[in-house]
Coordinates of C-alpha atoms in Angstrom, one line a residue:
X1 CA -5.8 172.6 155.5
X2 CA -4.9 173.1 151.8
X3 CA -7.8 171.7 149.8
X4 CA -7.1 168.7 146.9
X5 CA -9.1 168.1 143.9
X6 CA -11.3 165.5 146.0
X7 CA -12.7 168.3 148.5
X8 CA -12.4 171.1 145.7
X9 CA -15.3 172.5 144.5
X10 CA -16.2 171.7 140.9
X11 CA -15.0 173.5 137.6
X12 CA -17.1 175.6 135.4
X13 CA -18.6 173.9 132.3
X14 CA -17.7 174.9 129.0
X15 CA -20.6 177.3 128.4
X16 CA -19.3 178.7 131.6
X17 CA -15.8 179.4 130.5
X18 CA -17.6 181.2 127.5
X19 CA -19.4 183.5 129.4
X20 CA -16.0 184.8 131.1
X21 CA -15.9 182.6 134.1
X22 CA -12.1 181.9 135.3
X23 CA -10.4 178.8 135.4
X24 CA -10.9 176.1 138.1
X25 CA -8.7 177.8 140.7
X26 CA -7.0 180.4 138.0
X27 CA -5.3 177.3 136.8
X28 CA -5.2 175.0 133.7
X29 CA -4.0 172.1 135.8
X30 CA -6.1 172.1 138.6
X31 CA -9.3 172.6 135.9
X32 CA -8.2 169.7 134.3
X33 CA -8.1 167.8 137.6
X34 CA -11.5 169.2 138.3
X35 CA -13.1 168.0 134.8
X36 CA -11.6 165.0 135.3
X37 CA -13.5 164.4 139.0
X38 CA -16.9 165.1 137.0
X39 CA -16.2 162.1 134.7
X40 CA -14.3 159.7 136.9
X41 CA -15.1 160.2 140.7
X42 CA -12.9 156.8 141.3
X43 CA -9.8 158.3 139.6
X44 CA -8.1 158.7 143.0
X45 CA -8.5 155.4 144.1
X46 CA -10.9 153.0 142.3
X47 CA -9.7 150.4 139.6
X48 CA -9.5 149.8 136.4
X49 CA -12.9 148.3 135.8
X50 CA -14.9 150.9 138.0
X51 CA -13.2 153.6 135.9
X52 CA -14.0 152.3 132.8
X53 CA -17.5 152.0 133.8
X54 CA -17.4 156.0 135.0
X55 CA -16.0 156.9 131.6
X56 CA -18.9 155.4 130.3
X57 CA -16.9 151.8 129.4
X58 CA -14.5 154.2 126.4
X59 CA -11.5 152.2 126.5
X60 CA -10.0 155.6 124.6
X61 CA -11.5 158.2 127.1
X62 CA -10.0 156.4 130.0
X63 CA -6.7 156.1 129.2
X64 CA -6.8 159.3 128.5
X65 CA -8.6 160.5 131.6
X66 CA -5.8 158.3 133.5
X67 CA -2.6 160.1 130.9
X68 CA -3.9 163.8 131.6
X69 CA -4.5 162.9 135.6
X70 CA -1.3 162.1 136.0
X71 CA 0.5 165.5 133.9
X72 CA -1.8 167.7 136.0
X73 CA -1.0 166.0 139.5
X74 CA 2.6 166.4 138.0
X75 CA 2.4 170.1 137.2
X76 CA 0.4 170.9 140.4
X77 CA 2.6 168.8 142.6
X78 CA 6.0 170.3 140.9
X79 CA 7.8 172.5 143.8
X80 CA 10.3 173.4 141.7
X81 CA 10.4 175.1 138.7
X82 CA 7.4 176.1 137.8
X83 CA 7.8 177.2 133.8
X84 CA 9.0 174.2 132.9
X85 CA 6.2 171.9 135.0
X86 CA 3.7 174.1 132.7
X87 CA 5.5 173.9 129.5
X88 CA 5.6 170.1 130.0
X89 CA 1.5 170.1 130.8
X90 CA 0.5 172.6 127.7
X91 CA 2.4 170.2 125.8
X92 CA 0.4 167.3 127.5
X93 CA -2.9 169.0 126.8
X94 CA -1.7 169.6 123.2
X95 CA -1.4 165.5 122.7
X96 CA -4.3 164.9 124.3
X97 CA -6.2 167.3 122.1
X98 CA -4.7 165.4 118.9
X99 CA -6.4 162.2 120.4
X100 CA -9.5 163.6 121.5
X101 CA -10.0 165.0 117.6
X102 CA -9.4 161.7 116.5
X103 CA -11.5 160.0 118.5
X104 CA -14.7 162.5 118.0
X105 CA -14.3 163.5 114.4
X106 CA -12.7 160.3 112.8
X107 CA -14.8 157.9 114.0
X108 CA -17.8 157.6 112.7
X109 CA -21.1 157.6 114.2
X110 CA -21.4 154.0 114.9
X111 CA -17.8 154.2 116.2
X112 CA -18.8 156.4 118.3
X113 CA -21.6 155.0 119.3
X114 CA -19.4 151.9 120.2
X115 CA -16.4 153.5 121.5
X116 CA -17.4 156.9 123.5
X117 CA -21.4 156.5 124.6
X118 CA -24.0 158.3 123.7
X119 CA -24.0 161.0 126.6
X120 CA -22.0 163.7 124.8
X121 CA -19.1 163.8 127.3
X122 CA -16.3 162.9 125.3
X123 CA -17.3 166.3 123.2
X124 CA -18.0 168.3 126.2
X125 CA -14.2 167.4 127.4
X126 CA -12.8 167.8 124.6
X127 CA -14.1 171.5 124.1
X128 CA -13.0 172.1 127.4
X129 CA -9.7 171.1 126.9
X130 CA -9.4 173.3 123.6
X131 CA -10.3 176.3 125.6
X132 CA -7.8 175.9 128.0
X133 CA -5.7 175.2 124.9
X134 CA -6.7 178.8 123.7
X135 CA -6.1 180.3 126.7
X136 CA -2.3 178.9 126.7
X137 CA -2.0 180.4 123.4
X138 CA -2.2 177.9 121.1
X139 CA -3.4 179.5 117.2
X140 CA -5.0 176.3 116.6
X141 CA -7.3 175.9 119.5
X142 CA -7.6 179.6 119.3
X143 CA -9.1 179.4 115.7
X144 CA -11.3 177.2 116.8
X145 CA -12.8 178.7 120.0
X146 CA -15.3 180.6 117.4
X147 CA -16.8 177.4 116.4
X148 CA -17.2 176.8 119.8
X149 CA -18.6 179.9 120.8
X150 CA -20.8 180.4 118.1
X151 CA -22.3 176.9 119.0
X152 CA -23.1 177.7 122.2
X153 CA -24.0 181.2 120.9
X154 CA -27.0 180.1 118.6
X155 CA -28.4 178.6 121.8
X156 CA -28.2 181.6 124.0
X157 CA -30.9 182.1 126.8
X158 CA -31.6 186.3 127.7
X159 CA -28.9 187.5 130.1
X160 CA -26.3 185.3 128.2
X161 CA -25.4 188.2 125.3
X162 CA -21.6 187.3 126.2
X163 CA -22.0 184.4 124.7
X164 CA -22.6 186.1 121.0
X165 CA -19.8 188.5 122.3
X166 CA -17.5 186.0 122.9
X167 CA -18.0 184.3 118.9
X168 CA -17.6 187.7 117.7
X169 CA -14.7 188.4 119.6
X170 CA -12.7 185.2 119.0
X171 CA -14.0 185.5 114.8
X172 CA -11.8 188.3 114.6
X173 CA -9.1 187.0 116.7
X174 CA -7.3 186.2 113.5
X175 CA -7.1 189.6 111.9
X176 CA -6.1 191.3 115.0
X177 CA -4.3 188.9 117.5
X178 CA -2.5 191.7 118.9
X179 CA -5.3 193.1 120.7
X180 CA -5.1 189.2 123.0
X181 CA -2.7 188.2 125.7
X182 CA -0.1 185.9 124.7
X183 CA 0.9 183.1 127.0
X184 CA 4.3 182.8 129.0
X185 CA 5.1 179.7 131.0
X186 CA 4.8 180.6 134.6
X187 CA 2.3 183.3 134.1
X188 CA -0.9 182.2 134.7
X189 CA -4.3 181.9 133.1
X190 CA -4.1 185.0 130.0
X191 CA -7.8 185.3 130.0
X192 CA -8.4 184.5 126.1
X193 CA -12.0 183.8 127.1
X194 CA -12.7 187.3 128.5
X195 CA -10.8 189.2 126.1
X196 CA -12.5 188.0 123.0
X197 CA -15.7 188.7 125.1
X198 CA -14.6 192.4 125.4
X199 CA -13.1 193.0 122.0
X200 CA -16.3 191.0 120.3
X201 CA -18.7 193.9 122.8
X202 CA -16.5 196.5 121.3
X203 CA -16.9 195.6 117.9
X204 CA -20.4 194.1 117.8
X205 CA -21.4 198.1 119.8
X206 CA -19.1 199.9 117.5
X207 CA -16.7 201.3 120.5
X208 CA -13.6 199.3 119.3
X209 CA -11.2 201.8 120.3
X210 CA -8.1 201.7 117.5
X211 CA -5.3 201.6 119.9
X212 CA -1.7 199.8 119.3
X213 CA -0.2 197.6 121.8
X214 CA 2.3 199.3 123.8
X215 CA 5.5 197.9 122.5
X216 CA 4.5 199.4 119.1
X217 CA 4.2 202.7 120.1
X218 CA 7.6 202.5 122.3
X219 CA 9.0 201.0 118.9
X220 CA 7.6 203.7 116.5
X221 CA 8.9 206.6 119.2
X222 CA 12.1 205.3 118.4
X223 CA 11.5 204.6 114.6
X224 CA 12.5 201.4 112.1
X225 CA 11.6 198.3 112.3
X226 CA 15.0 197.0 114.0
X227 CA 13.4 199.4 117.0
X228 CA 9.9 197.7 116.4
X229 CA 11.6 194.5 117.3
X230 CA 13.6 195.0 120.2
X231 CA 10.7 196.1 121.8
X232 CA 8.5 193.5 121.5
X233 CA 11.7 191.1 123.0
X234 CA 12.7 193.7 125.4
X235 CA 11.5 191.6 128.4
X236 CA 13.9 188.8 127.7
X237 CA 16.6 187.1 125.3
X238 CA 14.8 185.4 122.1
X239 CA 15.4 184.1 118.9
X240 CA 14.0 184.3 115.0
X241 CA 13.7 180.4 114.6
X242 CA 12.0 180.3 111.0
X243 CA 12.3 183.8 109.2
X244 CA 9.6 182.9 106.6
X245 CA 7.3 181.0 104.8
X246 CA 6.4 183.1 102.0
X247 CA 7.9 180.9 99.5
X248 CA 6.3 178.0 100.3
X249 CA 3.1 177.2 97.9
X250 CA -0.3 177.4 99.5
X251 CA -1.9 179.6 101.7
X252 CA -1.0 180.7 105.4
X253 CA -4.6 179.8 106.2
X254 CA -5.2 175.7 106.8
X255 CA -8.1 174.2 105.3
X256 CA -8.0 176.6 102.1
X257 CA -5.6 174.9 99.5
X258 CA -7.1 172.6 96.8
X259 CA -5.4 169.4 96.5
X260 CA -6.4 167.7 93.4
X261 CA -8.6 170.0 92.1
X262 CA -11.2 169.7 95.7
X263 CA -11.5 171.8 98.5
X264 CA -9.3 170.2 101.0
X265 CA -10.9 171.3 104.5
X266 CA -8.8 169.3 106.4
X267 CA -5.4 169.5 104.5
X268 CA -2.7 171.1 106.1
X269 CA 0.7 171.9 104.3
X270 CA 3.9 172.8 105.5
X271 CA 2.6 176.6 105.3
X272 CA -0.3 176.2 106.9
X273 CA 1.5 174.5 109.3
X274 CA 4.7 176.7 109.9
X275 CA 3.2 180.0 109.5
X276 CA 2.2 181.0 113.2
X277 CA 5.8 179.6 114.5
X278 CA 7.3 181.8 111.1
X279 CA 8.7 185.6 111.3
X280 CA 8.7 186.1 114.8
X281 CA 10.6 185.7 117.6
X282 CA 10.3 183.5 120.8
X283 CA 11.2 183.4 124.2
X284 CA 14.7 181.8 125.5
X285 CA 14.9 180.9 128.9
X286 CA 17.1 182.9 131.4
X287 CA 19.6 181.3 133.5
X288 CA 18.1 179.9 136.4
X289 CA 19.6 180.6 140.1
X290 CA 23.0 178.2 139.1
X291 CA 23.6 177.9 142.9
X292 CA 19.5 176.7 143.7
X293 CA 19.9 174.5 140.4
X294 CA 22.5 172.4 141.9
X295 CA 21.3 171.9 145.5
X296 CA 18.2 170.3 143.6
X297 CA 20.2 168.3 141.4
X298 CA 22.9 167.0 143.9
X299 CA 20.4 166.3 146.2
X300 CA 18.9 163.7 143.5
X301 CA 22.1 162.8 142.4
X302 CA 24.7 162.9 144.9
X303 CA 27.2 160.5 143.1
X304 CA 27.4 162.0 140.2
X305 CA 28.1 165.8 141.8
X306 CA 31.2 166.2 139.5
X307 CA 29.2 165.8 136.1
X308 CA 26.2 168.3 137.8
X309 CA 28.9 170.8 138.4
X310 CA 30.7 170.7 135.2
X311 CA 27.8 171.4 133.1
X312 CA 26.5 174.1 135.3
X313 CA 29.8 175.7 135.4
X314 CA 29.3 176.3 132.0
X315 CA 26.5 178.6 132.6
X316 CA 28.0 181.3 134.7
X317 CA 27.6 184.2 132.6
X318 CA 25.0 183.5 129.8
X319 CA 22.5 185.6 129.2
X320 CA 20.3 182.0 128.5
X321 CA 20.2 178.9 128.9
X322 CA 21.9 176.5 126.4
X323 CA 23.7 173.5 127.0
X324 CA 27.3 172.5 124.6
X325 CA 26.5 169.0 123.1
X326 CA 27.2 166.6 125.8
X327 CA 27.5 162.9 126.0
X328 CA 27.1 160.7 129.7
X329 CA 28.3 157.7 129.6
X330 CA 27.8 155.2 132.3
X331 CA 26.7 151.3 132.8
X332 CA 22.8 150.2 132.7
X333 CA 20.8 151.1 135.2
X334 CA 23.2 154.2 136.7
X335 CA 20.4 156.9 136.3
X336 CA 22.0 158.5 133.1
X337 CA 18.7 159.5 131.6
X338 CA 17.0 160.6 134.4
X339 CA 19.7 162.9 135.1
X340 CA 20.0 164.1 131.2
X341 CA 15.8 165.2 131.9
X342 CA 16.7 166.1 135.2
X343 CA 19.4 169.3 133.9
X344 CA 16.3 170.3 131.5
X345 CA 13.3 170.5 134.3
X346 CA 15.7 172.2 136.8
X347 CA 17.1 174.8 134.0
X348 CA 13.6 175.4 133.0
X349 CA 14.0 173.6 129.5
X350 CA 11.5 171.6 127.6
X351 CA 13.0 168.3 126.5
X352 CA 12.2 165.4 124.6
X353 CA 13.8 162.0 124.7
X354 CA 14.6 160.1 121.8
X355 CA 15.0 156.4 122.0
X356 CA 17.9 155.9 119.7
X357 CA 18.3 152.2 119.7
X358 CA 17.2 150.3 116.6
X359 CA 17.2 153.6 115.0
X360 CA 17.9 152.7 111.1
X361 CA 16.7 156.3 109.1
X362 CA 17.3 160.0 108.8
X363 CA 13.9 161.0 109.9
X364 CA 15.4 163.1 112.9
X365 CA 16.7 165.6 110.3
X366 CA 13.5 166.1 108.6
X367 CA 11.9 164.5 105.3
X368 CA 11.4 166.2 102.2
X369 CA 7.8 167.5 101.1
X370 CA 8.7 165.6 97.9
X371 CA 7.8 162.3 99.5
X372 CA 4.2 161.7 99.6
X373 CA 4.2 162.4 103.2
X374 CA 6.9 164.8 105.0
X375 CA 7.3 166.4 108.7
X376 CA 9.6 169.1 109.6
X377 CA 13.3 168.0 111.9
X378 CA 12.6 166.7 115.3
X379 CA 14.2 169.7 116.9
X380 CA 11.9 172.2 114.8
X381 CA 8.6 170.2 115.4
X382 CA 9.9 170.2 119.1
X383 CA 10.4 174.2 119.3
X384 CA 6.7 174.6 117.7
X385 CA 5.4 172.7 120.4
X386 CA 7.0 174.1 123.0
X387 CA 6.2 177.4 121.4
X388 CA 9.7 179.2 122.4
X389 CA 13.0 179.0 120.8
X390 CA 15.1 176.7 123.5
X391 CA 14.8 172.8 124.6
X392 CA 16.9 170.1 125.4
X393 CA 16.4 166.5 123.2
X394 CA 18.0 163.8 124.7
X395 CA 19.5 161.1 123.1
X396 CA 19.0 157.9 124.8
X397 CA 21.6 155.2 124.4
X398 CA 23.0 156.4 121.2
X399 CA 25.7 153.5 120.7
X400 CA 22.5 151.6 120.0
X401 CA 21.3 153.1 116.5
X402 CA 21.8 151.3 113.5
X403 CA 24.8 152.2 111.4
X404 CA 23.5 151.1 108.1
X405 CA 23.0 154.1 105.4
X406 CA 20.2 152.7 103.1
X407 CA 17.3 154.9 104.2
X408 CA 20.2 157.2 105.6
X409 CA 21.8 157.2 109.3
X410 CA 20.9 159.5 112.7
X411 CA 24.3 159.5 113.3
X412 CA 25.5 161.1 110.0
X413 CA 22.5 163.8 110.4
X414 CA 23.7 164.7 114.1
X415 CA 26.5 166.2 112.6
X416 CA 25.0 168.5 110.7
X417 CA 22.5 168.9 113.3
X418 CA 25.5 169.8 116.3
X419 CA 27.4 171.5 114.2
X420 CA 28.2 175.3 115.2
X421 CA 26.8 177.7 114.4
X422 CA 23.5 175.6 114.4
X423 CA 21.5 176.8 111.2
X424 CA 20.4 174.3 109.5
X425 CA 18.2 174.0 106.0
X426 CA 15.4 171.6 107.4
X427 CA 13.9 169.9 104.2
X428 CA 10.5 170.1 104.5
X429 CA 9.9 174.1 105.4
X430 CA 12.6 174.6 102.5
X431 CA 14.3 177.0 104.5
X432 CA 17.1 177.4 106.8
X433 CA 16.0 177.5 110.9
X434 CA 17.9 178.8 113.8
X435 CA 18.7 175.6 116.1
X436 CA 21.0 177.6 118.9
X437 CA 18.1 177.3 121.5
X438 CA 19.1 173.2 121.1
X439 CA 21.2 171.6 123.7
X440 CA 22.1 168.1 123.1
X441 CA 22.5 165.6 125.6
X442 CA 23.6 161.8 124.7
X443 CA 23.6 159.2 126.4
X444 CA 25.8 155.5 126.2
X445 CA 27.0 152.3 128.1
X446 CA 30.1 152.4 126.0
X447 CA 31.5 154.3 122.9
X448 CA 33.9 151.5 121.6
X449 CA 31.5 151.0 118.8
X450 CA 30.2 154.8 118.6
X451 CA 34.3 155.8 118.3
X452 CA 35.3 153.7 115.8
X453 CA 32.6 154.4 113.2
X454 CA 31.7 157.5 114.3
X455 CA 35.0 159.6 116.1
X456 CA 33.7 162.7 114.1
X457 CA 30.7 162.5 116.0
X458 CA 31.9 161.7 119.2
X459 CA 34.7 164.4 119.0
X460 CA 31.6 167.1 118.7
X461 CA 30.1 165.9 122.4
X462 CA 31.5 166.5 126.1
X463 CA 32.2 162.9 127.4
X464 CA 31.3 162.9 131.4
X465 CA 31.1 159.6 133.5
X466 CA 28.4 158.5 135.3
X467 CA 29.4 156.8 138.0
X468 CA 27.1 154.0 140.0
X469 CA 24.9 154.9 142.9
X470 CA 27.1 154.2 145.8
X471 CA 25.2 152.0 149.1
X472 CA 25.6 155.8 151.1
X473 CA 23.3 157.4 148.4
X474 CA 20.4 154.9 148.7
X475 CA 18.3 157.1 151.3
X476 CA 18.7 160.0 148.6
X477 CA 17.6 158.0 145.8
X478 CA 14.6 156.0 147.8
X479 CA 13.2 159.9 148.3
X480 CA 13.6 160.5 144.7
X481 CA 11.9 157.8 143.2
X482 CA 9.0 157.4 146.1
X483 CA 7.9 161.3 144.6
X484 CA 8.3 160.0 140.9
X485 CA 6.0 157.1 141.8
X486 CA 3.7 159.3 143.8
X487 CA 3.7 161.6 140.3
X488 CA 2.8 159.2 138.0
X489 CA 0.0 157.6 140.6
X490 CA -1.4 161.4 140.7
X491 CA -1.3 161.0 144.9
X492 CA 0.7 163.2 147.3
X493 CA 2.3 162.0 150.2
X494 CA -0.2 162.2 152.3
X495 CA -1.3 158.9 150.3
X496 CA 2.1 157.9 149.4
X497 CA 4.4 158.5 152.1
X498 CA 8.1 157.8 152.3
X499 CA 9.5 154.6 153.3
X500 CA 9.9 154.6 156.5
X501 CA 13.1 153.4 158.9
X502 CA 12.2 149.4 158.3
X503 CA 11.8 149.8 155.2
X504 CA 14.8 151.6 154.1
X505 CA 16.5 148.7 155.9
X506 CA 15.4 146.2 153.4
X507 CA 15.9 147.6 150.7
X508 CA 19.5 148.3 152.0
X509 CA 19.7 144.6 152.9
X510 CA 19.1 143.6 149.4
X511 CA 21.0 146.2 147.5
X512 CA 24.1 145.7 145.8
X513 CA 25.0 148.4 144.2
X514 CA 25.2 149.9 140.9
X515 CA 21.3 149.9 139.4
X516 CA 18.8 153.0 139.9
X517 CA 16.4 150.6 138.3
X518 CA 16.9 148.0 140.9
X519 CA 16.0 150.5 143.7
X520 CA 13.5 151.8 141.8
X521 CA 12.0 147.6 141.3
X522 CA 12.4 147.0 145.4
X523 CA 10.3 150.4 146.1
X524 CA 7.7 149.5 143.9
X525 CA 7.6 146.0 145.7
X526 CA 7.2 147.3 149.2
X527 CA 4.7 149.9 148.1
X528 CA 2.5 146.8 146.2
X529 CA 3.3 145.0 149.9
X530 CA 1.8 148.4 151.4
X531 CA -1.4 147.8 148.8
X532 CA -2.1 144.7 149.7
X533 CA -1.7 144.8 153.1
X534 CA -4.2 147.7 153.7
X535 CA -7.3 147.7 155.0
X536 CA -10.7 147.3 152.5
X537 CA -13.8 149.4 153.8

């Protein structure tokens, strides 16, 4: 019998992970799942109260415990395409590392004291989960695994030299990050951990050996640095998002620019920031198996067959995958969204949704660093993230923003934004970015309104219909959402199963057409009948 989290055996601690010991089951996911077990026992089927007590009564730690549950039971449970399941949980882990530095270093220590407990964990977690951060080739988290290491390093008992290995190693990580694994979607644990461990042997024993990696000697056999750089992307289309950012003032290095005559340790400019994403190249995604692609997606969405098949026919042929600016439009409740994130999962794509009603600024396009505060555009912060040169953002009922131009419009930046060829000059790295790898998808419940202040931006998008579930697709669409409920619950369907024959029935009986949401409202009722008619033990 396949074992679950509940029966699996428990993951190695953080000062295990720094003596070289692999992931949880070789996988970020299932470690996670495996942490979180050692913190919150009841996570599979206790409440909220009993949770909050195992988390050691941390408001902030459990809702995060239950937010990074549910991304790993998500990428675990994720039969599909795999690259994309992971994309979406590294960028999971990278939020919940945001939260978990604001909660330990913020805070202070009567905060703490208050907020997290006394007993350590919340640090021991959130080391953890910047290792596994490091491993998924993230610079940050892999900057910081020296810390980390050297901590633990100071403390060292005899037989545990790896440990001072390991802080050497990852010290130098910076000055030679060639010599380490870089991360791929789909590819598994890259063994960060053990290779610092090595190189930090090599060089603490003096035996570093002074070789190159191998696509720099293919690239110097055939000489120039155009041949230097089609090596390194030989294994698969990519793109130069941000060539530079030499001429931006500061240092490439975070922490080391002075900001009113001080030594800023936490600052972090727009160099500091950009630098690692700058002058290279990153990973597009291939096109998928077009034919597998749309089984998946007309199984889900068997009404709207006609609108899967038009976009993937656009596909045949590319060398990647990238979507022509598209706009669904459809009544309330016809799945238009869930279809627009849908396209990006199956074709492998990171995505992003942006709630676009109420919208009233420019702040998608970027804000100047001559504000007192500034962030790069949407689509750039999004490809940093993601850490490859390709996603999808979704524009979720876009006849909805505001069409007022005080503190600028959305709708006027699309248009630079979908223009062709996408480069655009993005206002805070003060330089232009390759945007290709972005495929727009809109979504509306009407363009009367979008058409008649807006036909310049309208004419730039596909327009598909999205027609209403019909009463023949319900069994298709009671599958689908009964495995999105049993994702976000973190249960499989052992624990969750399908509706059965009866069931079905009823919800039949009381459908009349036209809502996804309404299905979605009537499962969620019969499962809360299910809860409270089972038995207590």
């Amino acid at each position: 019998m396949r074992k679950t989290p509940r029966d699996g055996a428990g993951a190695p601690s953080v000062r295990d992970l720094l003596l070289g010991t692999p992931l949880h089951r070789n996988s970020h996911a299932r470690h996670i799942q495996a942490v979180i077990l050692s913190i919150c026992p009841s996570v599979f089927d206790g409440g909220r109260e009993i949770m909050l007590a195992q988390c050691g009564g941390s408001a902030p730690l459990y809702e995060l415990v239950r937010g990074l549950w549910r991304a790993a039971n998500t990428c675990v449970g994720n039969k599909g395409d795999r690259i994309a399941a992971e994309t979406r949980f590294a960028s999971d882990l990278h939020e919940a590392r945001g939260i978990l530095g604001r909660i330990t270093y913020v805070h202070t220590a009567i905060d703490r004291d208050l907020d997290l407990g006394p007993d350590g964990r919340e640090e021991e977690f959130f080391d953890t989960v910047r290792l596994l951060l490091a491993d998924l080739g993230d610079r940050e988290a892999r900057a910081e695994t020296a810390d980390i290491a050297w901590r633990h390093a100071r403390l060292r008992k005899r037989a545990e030299d790896d440990l001072l290995y390991c802080a050497v190693g990852a010290s130098l990580h910076a000055d030679e990050p060639w010599r380490f694994q870089e991360w791929r979607p789909g590819g598994g644990p890259t063994g960060f951990v053990r290779d610092c461990i090595e190189f930090g042997r090599a060089a603490f024993t003096g035996t570093l050996p002074q070789a190159e990696p191998e696509w720099a000697k293919e690239a110097k056999a055939k000489a120039g640095l155009k041949a230097i750089e089609a090596a390194r992307t030989s294994s698969g289309p990519s793109l130069l998002v941000l060539a530079t950012t030499d001429h931006l003032p500061g240092t490439a290095k975070a922490g080391e620019d002075r900001i009113g005559g001080l030594n800023a340790t936490n600052a972090t400019t727009a160099r500091s920031e950009y630098a690692p994403f700058a002058c290279r190249r990153w990973p597009l995604v291939r096109v998928p198996d077009l034919a597998r692609a749309r089984e998946i997606l007309v199984g889900e969405f068997p009404y709207a067959a006609d609108v899967v098949d038009a976009v993937l026919r656009d596909l045949a042929g590319r060398p990647h995958v990238h979507l022509r600016p598209l706009l669904i439009v459809g009544p309330p409740g016809s799945g238009k969204s869930r279809l627009a994130r849908r396209l990006a999962e199956v074709l492998g794509l990171g995505w992003q949704i942006l709630s676009c009603g109420g919208v009233s600024d420019s702040s998608l396009n970027g804000t100047s660093r001559q504000w007192g505060t500034g962030r790069a555009s949407v689509p750039l912060q999004l490809l940093k993230r993601l850490g490859m040169a390709c996603a999808v953002i979704v524009l979720d009922e876009i006849e909805k923003a505001a069409s007022g131009r005080q503190n600028g419009s959305m709708l006027d930046g699309l248009l630079t934004l979908t223009a062709d060829p996408q480069t655009f000059f993005d206002p805070y790295v003060e330089h232009p970015v390759d945007l290709s790898g972005i495929s727009w998808i809109a979504t509306a419940n009407g363009l009367t309104g979008l058409r008649k202040d807006h036909s310049a931006l309208v004419d730039r998008f596909r327009i598909f219909s999205m027609p209403s579930p019909r009463r023949e697709d319900l069994p298709v669409l009671v599958r689908g959402i009964m495995a999105e409920i049993r994702a976000e619950r973190g249960l499989d369907e052992r624990w969750l199963p399908d509706l059965d024959g009866d069931e079905e029935a009823l919800i039949e009986q009381h459908f009349d057409g036209g809502s996804v949401r309404r299905v979605r409202r009537l499962c969620e009722t019969i499962v809360a009948g299910r809860d409270g008619l089972a038995p207590r033990h």
